[in-house]
Short mmCIF file of C-alpha atoms in Angstrom, two decimals:
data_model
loop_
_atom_site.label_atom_id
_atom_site.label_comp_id
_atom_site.label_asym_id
_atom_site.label_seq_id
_atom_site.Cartn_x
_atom_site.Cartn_y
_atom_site.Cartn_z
CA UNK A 1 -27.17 -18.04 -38.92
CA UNK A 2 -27.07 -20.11 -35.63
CA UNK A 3 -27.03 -17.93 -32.51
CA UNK A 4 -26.23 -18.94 -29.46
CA UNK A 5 -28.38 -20.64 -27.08
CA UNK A 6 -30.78 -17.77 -25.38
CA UNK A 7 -30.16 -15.34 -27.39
CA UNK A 8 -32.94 -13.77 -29.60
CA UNK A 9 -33.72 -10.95 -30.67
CA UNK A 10 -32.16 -8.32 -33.27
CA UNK A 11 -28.84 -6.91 -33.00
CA UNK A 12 -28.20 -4.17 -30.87
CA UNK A 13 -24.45 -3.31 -31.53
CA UNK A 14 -21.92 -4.02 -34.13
CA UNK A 15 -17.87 -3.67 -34.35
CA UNK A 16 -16.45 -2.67 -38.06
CA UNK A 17 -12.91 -2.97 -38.67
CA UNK A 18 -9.56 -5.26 -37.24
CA UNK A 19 -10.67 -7.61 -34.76
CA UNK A 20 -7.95 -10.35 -33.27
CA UNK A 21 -9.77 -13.91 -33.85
CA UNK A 22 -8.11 -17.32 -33.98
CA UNK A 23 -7.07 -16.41 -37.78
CA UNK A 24 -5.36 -13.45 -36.37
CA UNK A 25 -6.04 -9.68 -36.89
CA UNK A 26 -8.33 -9.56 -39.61
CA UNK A 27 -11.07 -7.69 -40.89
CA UNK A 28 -14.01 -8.30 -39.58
CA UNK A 29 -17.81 -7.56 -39.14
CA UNK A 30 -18.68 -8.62 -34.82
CA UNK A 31 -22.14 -8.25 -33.98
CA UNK A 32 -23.64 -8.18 -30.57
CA UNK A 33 -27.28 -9.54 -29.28
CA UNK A 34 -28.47 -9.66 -25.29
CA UNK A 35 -24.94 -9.21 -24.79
CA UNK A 36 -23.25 -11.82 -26.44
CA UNK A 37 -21.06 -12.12 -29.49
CA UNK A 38 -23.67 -13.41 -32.59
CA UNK A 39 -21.77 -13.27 -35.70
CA UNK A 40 -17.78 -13.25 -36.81
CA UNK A 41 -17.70 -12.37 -40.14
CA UNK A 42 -15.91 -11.11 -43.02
CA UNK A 43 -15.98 -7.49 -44.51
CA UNK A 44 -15.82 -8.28 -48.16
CA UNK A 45 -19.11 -6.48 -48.51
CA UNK A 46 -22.04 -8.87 -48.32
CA UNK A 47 -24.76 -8.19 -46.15
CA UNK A 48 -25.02 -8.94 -42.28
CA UNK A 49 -26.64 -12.44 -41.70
CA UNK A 50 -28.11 -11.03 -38.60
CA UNK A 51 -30.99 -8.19 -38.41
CA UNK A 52 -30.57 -5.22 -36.93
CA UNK A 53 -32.68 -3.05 -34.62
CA UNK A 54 -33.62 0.36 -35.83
CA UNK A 55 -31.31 1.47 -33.01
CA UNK A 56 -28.86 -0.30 -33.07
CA UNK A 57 -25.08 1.07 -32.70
CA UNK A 58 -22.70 0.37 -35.17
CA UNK A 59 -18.91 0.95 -34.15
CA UNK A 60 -16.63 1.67 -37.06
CA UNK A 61 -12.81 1.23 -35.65
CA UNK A 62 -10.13 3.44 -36.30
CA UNK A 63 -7.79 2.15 -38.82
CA UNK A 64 -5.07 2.18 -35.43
CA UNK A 65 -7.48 0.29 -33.71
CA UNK A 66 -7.98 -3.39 -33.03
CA UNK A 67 -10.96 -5.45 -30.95
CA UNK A 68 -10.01 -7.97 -28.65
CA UNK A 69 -11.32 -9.77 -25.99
CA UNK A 70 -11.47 -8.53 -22.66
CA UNK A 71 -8.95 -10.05 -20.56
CA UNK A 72 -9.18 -12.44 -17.66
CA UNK A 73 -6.78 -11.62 -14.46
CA UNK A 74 -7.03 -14.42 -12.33
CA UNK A 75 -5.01 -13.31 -9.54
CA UNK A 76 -5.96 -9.91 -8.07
CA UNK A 77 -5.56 -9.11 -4.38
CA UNK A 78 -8.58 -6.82 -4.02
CA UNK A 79 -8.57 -6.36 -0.35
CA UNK A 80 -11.55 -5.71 0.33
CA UNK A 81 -13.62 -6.05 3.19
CA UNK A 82 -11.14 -5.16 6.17
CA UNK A 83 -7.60 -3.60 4.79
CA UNK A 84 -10.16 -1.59 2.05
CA UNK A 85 -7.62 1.44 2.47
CA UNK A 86 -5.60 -1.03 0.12
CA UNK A 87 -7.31 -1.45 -2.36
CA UNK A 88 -11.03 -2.50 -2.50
CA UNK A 89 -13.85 -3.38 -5.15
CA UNK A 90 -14.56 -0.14 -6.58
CA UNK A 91 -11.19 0.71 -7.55
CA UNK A 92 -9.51 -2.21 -8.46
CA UNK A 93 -12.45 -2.94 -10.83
CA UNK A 94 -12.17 0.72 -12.34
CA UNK A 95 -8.96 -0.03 -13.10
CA UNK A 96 -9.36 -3.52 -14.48
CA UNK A 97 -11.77 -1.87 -17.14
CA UNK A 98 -9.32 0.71 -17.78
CA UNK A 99 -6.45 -1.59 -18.59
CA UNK A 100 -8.90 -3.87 -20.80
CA UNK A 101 -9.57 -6.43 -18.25
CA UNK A 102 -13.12 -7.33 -18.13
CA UNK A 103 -12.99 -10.65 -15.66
CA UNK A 104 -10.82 -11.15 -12.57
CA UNK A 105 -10.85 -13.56 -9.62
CA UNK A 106 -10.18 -12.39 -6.19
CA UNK A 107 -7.51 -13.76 -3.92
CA UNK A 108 -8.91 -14.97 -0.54
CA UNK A 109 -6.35 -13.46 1.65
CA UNK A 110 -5.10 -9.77 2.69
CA UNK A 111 -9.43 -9.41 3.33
CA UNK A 112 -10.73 -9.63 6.73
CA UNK A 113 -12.12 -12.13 6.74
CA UNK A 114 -9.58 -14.00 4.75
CA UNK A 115 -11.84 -16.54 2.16
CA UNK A 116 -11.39 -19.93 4.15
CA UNK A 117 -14.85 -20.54 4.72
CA UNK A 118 -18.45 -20.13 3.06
CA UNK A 119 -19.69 -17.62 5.66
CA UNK A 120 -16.51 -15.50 5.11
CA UNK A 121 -17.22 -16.09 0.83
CA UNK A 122 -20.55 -14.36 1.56
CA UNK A 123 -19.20 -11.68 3.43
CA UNK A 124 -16.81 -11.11 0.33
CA UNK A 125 -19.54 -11.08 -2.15
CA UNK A 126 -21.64 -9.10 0.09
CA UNK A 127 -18.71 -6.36 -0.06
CA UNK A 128 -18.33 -6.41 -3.83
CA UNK A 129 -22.22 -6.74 -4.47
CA UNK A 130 -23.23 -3.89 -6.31
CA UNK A 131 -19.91 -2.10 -7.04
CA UNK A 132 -17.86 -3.57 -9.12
CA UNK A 133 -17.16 -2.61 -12.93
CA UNK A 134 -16.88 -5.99 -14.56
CA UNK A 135 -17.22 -9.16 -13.59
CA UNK A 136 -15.49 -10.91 -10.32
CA UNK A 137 -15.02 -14.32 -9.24
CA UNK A 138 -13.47 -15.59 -6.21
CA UNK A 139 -10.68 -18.47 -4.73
CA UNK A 140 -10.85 -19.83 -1.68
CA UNK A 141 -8.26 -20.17 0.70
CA UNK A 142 -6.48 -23.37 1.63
CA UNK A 143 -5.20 -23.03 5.21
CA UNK A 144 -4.93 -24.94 8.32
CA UNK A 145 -8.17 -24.46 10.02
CA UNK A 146 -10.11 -24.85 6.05
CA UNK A 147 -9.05 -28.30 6.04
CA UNK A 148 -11.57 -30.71 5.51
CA UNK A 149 -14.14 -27.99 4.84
CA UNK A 150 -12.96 -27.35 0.65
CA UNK A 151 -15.22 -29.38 -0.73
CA UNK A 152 -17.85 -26.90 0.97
CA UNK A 153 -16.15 -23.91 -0.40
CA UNK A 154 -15.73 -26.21 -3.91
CA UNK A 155 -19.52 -26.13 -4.03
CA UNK A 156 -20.25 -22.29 -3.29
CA UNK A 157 -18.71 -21.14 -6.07
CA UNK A 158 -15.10 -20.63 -5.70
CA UNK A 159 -12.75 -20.79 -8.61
CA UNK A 160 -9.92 -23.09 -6.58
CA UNK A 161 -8.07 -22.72 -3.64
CA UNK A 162 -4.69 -20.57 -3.00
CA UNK A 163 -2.14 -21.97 -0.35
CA UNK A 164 1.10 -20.69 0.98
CA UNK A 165 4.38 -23.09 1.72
CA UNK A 166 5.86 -19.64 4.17
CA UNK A 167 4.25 -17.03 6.13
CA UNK A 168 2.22 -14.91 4.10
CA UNK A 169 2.64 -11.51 5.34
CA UNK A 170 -0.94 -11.26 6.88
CA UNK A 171 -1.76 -13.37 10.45
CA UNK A 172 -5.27 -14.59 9.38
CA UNK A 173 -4.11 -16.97 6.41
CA UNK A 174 -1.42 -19.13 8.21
CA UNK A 175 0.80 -21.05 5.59
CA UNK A 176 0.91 -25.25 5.29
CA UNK A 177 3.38 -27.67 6.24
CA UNK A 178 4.14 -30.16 3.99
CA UNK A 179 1.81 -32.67 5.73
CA UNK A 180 -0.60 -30.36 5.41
CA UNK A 181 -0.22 -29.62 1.51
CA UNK A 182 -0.97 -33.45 0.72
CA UNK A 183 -3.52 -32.96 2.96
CA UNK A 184 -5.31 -30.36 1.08
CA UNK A 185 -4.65 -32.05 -2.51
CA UNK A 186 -6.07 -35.35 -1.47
CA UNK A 187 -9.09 -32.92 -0.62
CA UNK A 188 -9.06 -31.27 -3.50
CA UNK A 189 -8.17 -34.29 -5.84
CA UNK A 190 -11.57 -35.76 -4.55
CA UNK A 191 -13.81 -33.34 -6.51
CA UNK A 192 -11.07 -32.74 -8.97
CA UNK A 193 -10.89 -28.67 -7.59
CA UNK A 194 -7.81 -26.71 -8.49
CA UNK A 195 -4.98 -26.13 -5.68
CA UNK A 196 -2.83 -22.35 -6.35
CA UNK A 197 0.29 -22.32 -4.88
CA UNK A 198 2.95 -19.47 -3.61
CA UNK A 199 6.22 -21.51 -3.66
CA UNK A 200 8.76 -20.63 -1.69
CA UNK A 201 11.01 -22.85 0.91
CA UNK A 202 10.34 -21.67 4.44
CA UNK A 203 13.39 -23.06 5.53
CA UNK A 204 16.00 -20.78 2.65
CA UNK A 205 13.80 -18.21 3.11
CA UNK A 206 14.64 -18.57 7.29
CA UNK A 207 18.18 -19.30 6.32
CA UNK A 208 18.42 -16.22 3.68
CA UNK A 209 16.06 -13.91 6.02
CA UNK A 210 17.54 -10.50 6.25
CA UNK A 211 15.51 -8.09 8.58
CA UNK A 212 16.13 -4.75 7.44
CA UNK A 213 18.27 -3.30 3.82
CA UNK A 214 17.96 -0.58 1.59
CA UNK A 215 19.90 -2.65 -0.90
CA UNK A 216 18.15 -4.21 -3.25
CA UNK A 217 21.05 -7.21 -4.17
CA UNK A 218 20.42 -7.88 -0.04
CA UNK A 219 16.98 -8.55 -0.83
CA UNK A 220 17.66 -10.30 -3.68
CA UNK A 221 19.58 -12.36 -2.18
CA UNK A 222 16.81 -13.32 0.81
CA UNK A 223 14.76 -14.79 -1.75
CA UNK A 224 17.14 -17.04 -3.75
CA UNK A 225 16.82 -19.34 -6.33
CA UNK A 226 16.48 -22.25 -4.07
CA UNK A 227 13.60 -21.25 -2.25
CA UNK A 228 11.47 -21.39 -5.57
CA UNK A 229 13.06 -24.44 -6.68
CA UNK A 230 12.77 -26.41 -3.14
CA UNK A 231 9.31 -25.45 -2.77
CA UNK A 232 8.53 -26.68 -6.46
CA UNK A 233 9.84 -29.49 -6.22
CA UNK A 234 7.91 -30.63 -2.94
CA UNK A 235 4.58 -29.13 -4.88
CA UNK A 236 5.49 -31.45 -7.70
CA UNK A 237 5.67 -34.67 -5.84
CA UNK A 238 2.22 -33.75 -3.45
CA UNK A 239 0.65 -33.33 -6.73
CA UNK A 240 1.71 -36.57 -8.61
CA UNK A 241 1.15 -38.58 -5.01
CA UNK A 242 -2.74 -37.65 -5.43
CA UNK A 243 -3.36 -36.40 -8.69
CA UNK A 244 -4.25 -33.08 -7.70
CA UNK A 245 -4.77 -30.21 -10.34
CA UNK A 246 -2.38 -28.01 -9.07
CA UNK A 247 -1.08 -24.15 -10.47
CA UNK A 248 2.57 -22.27 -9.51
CA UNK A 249 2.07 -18.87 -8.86
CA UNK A 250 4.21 -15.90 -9.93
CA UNK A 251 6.70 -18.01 -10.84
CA UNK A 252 9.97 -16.19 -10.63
CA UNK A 253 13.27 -18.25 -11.09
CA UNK A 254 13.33 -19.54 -14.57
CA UNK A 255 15.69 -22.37 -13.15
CA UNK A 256 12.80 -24.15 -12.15
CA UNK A 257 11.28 -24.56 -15.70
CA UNK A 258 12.69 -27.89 -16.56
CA UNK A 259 11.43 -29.35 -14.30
CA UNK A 260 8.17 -27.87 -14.28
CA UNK A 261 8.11 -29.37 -18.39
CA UNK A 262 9.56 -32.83 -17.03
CA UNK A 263 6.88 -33.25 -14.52
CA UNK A 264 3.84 -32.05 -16.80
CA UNK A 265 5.61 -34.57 -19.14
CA UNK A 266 5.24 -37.11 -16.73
CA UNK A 267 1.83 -36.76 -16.43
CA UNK A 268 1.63 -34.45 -13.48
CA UNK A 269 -1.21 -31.97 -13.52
CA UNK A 270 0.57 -28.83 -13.11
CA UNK A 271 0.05 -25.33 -15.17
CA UNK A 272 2.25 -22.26 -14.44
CA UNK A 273 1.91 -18.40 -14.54
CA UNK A 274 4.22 -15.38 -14.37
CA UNK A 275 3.61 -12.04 -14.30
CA UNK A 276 4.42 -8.81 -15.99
CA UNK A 277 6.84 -7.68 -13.58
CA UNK A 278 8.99 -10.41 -13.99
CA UNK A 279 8.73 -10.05 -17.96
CA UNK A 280 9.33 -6.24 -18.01
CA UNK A 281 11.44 -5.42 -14.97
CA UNK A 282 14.85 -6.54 -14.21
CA UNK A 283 17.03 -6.51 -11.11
CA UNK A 284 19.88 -4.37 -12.36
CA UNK A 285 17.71 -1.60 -12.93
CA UNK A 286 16.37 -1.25 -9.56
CA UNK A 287 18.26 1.31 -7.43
CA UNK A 288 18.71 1.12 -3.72
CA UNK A 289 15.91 2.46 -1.47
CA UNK A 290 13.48 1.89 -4.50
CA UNK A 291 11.23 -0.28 -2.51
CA UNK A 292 8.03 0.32 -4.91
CA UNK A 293 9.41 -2.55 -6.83
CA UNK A 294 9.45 -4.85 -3.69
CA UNK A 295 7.62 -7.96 -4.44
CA UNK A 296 7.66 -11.85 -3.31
CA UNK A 297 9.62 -13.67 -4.96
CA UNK A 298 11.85 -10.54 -6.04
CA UNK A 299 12.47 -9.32 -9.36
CA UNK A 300 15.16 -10.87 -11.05
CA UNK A 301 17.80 -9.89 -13.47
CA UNK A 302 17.34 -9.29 -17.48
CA UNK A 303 18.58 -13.29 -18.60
CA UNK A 304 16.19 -15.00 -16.15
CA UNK A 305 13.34 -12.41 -17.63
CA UNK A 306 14.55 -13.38 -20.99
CA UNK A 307 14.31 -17.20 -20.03
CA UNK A 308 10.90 -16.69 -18.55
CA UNK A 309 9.89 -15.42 -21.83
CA UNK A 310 11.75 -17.88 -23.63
CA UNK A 311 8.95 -20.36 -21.32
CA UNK A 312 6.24 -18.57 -22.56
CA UNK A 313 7.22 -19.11 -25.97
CA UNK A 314 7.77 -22.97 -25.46
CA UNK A 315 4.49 -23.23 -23.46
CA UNK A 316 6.02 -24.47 -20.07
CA UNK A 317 4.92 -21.04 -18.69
CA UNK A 318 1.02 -21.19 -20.02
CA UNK A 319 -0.27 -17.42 -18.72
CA UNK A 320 0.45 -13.99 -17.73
CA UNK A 321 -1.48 -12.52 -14.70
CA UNK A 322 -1.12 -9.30 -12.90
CA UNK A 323 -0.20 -10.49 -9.70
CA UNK A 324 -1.97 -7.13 -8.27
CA UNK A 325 -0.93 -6.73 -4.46
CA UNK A 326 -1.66 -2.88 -3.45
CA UNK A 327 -1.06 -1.19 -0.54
CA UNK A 328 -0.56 1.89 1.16
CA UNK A 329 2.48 4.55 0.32
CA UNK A 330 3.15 4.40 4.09
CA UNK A 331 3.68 0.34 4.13
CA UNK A 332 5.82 0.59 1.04
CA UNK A 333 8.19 2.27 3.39
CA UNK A 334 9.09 4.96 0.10
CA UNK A 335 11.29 7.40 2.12
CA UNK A 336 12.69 4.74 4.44
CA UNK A 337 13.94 2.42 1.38
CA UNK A 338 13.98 -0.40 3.77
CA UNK A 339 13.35 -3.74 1.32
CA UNK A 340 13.25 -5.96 4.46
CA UNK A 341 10.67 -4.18 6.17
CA UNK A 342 8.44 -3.10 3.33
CA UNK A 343 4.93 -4.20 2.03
CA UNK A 344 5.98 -6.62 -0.97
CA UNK A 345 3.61 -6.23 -3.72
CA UNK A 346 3.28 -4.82 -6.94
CA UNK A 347 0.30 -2.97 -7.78
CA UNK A 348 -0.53 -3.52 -11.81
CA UNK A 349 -3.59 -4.10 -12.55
CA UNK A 350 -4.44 -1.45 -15.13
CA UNK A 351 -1.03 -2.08 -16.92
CA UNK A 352 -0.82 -5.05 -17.78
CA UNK A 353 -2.19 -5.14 -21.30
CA UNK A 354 0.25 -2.45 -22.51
CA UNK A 355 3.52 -3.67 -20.30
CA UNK A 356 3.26 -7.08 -22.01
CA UNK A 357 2.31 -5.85 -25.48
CA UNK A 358 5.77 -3.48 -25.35
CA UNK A 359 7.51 -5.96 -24.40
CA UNK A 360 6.09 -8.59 -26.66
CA UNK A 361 6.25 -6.39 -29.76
CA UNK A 362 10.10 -5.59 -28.81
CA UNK A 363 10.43 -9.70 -29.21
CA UNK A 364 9.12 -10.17 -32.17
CA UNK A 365 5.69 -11.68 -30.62
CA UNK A 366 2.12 -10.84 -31.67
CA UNK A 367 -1.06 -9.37 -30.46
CA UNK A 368 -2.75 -13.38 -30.58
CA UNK A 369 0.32 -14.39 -28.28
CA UNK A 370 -0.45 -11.67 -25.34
CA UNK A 371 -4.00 -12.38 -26.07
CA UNK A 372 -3.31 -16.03 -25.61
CA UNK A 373 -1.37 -15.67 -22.26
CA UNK A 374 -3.70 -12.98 -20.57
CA UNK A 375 -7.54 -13.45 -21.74
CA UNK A 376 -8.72 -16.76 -23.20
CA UNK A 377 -5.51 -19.12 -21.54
CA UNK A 378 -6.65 -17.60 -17.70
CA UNK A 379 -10.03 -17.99 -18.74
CA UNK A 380 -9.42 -21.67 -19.61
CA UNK A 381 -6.97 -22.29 -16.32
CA UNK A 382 -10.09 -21.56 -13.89
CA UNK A 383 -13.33 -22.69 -16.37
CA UNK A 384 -14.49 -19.75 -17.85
CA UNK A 385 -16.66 -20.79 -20.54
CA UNK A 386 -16.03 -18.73 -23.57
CA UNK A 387 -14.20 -15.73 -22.43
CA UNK A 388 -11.04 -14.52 -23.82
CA UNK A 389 -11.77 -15.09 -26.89
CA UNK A 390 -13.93 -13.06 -29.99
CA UNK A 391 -16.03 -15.71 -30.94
CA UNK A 392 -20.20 -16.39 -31.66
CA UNK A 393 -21.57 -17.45 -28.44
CA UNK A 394 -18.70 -15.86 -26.11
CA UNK A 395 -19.72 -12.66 -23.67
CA UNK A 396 -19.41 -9.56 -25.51
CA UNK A 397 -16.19 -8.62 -23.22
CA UNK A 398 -14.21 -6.67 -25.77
CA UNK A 399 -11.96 -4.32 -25.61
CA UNK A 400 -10.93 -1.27 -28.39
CA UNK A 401 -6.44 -0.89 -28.55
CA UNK A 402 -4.84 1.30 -30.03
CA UNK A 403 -1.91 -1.00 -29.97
CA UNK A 404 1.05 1.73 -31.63
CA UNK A 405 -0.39 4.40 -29.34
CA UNK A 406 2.44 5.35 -26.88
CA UNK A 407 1.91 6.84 -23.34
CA UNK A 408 4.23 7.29 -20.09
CA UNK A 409 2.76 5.73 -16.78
CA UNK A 410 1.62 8.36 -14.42
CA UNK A 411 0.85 6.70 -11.49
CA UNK A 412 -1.16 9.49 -9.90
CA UNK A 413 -3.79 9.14 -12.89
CA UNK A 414 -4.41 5.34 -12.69
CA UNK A 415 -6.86 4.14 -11.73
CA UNK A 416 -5.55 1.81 -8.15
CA UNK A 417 -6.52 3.42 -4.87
CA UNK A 418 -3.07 4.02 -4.13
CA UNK A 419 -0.94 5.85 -6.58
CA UNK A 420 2.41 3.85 -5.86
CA UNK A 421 4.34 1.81 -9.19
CA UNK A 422 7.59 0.74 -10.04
CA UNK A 423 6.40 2.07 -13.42
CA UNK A 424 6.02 5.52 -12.80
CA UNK A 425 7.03 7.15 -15.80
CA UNK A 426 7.92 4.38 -18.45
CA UNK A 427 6.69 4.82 -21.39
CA UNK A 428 4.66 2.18 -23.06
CA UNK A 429 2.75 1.01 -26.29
CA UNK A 430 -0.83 -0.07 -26.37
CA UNK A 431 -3.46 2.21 -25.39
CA UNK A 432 -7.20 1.24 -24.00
CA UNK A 433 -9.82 3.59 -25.38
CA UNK A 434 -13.05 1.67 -24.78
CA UNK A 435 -13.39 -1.13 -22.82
CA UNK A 436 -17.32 -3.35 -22.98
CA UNK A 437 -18.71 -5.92 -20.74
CA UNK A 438 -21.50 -7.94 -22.29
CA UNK A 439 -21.93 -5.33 -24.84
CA UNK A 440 -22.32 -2.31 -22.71
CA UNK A 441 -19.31 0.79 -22.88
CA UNK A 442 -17.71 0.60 -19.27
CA UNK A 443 -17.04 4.04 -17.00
CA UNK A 444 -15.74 5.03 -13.93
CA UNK A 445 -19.85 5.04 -13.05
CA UNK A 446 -20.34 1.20 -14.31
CA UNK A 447 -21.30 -1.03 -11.41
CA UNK A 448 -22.77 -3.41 -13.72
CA UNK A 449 -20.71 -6.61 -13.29
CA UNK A 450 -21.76 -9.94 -12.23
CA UNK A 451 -19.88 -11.55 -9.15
CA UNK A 452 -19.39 -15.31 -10.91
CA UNK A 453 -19.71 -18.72 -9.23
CA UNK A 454 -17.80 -21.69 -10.86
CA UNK A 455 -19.55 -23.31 -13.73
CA UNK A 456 -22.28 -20.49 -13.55
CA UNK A 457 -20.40 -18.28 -15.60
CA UNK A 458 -22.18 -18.10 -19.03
#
């Protein structure tokens, strides 16, 4: 048996029973050294290839229960130092664990300071250091004033850079003109760093704009189509003008998935996510006033959710992140209804795993696709080495599902500071009952995870 490289030593802790692996959900034998996966192998009944120590654990699954990989949420608002009453490191972290998500990467902005420099990345990881659950990386932020200063961020650590084309709800990360976008990707391009962008038109957004509604079609309706598809399409040609690695975020409108697959066709280095609220929610259901499912871009109706999953299938649409933007019951304006005037922001994070999996198992899709989308393809889209994925050498990130297990959201028992979801009572299927981060059970006392730099995240 080859083990990875610096790993010795006997095993410690071993996993009996289904595991998802690239052959599927099979049975399988998963042993763990220095926390790190060591052997894959079959149950037929021959011995381990690996020794044991004389106290070692050894985990027999529950024939309803399958091991995957921890997931990897690459786009988490965490909030945290300065608008902490949000959100903040302790709890969205709790809550990662809790919904099987073992690595995340922080968005720069809604923090004060916002993460558009290297003093303010230290502040950040001064913040998180010491209290978060599992692990945590961290994107910079691409605005006006971080211009010319990336490649600085590029070499602290950070896992890209997120931009916005429109205002983006918080004064201290200003949005880019369009001279300014090629700016940044020629910056970017130079070191070949990863641009994230929040497409929407600032000019059909100004056009659609209205102020204050409590009816959810008005709100739709500020947030059309176009704006995604105007915004894309001035992404798309910044990106093949310099060659910049570049990422759509929360993509909403399925219209624009042609020609997100013509461009990457072309040669343009674009990936794409979406989220689970535009894969599980759906505009007709949403009732006036019901502002906990504001969120920007809006939810859309049931066909463009089916066409978005349709993407997924067909690989234009390559993963499925949480999207996790928390805030306070009183900026969710929930007894004033008013979807103009509300916080927009959907607060997920410990739900993902299970919202997907219902949904995928309704379609027909497998365990290996949801895997796919939410643990190793995120993992892949920001250089995680490894993760995602139940393999020999990866981090023992792995998570125990009970994936036929179903439960009804109560949003006053998860896990988020704030106790505010447009999923309040829905009942789901797939349930987390242990959750491990380089081999080691995580609780609501674990402040054992690593805060990650790029390419030091072995």
């Amino acid at each position: 048996m080859t083990r990875p490289p610096g790993v010795t030593g006997a095993v410690d802790l071993e996993f009996r029973g289904r595991v998802l692996t690239e052959d599927g959900v099979v049975l399988r034998r998963v042993a763990v050294s220095g926390g790190r996966v060591v052997t894959v192998e079959s149950l037929s009944g021959q011995s381990p290839t690996v020794a044991h120590d004389a106290d070692s654990t050894v985990i027999e699954l529950a024939d309803d229960e399958v091991l995957l990989p921890g997931l990897v949420d690459t786009h988490v608002h965490v909030n945290e130092p300065g608008r902490t009453a949000w959100e903040g490191f302790a709890t969205a972290t709790r809550a990662a664990a809790a919904g099987g998500v073992t690595t995340l990467v922080d968005m720069p902005l809604n923090s004060i300071p916002a993460t558009t420099s290297v003093p303010a990345l230290e502040v950040k990881r001064a913040a998180a250091q010491g209290a978060v659950a599992v692990d945590v990386g961290f994107w910079g932020g691409a605005v006006p004033a971080s211009l010319g200063g990336l490649a600085a961020l590029h070499a602290a650590g950070v896992y890209g850079f997120k931009c916005f084309l429109l205002d983006s709800g918080v004064p201290e990360f200003p949005a880019l003109s369009a001279t300014q976008l090629r700016e940044a990707m020629g910056e970017i391009a130079a070191f070949d760093g990863l641009l994230v962008v929040h497409a929407e038109d600032p000019d059909v957004i100004a056009a659609h704009a209205v102020p204050h509604t409590t009816r959810y079609a008005e709100f739709l309706g500020s947030r059309p189509v176009e704006a995604e598809l105007r915004a894309i399409d001035t992404v798309l040609a910044a990106a093949r003008a310099t060659g910049c690695r570049t990422h759509i975020v929360h993509l909403s409108a399925a219209d624009a998935l042609p020609t997100l697959a013509a461009a990457r066709a072309d040669g343009v280095r674009v990936t794409v996510e979406t989220c689970p609220h535009y894969l599980t929610l759906a505009a007709e259901r949403v009732g006036d006033g019901q502002t906990a499912f504001k969120c920007c871009p809006p939810v859309r109706d049931a066909a463009n959710a089916d066409r978005l999953w349709q993407g997924l299938v067909d690989g234009v649409v390559d993963v499925v992140v949480s999207d996790h933007s928390p805030a306070t019951a009183d900026l969710k304006l929930l007894a004033e209804g008013d979807f103009g005037a509300a916080w927009g922001g959907i607060a997920s994070l410990q739900l993902g795993l299970p919202l997907v999996w219902t949904a995928a198992r309704e379609r027909g899709l497998g365990l290996e696709d949801v895997v796919r989308w939410m643990a190793s393809g995120p993992a892949d889209l920001v250089g995680l080495a490894g993760r995602g994925r139940v393999a020999v050498g990866s981090p023992a990130d792995l998570v125990v599902l009970a994936p036929e297990e179903e439960h009804v959201v109560d949003a006053a028992r998860l896990r988020h500071r704030n106790p505010v979801s447009p999923y309040d009572g829905q009942r789901l299927r797939g349930m987390v009952r242990r959750t491990y981060l380089a081999g080691r059970p995580v609780t609501d006392q674990t402040t054992a995870g690593r805060l990650l730099r790029r390419e030091e995240t072995s």
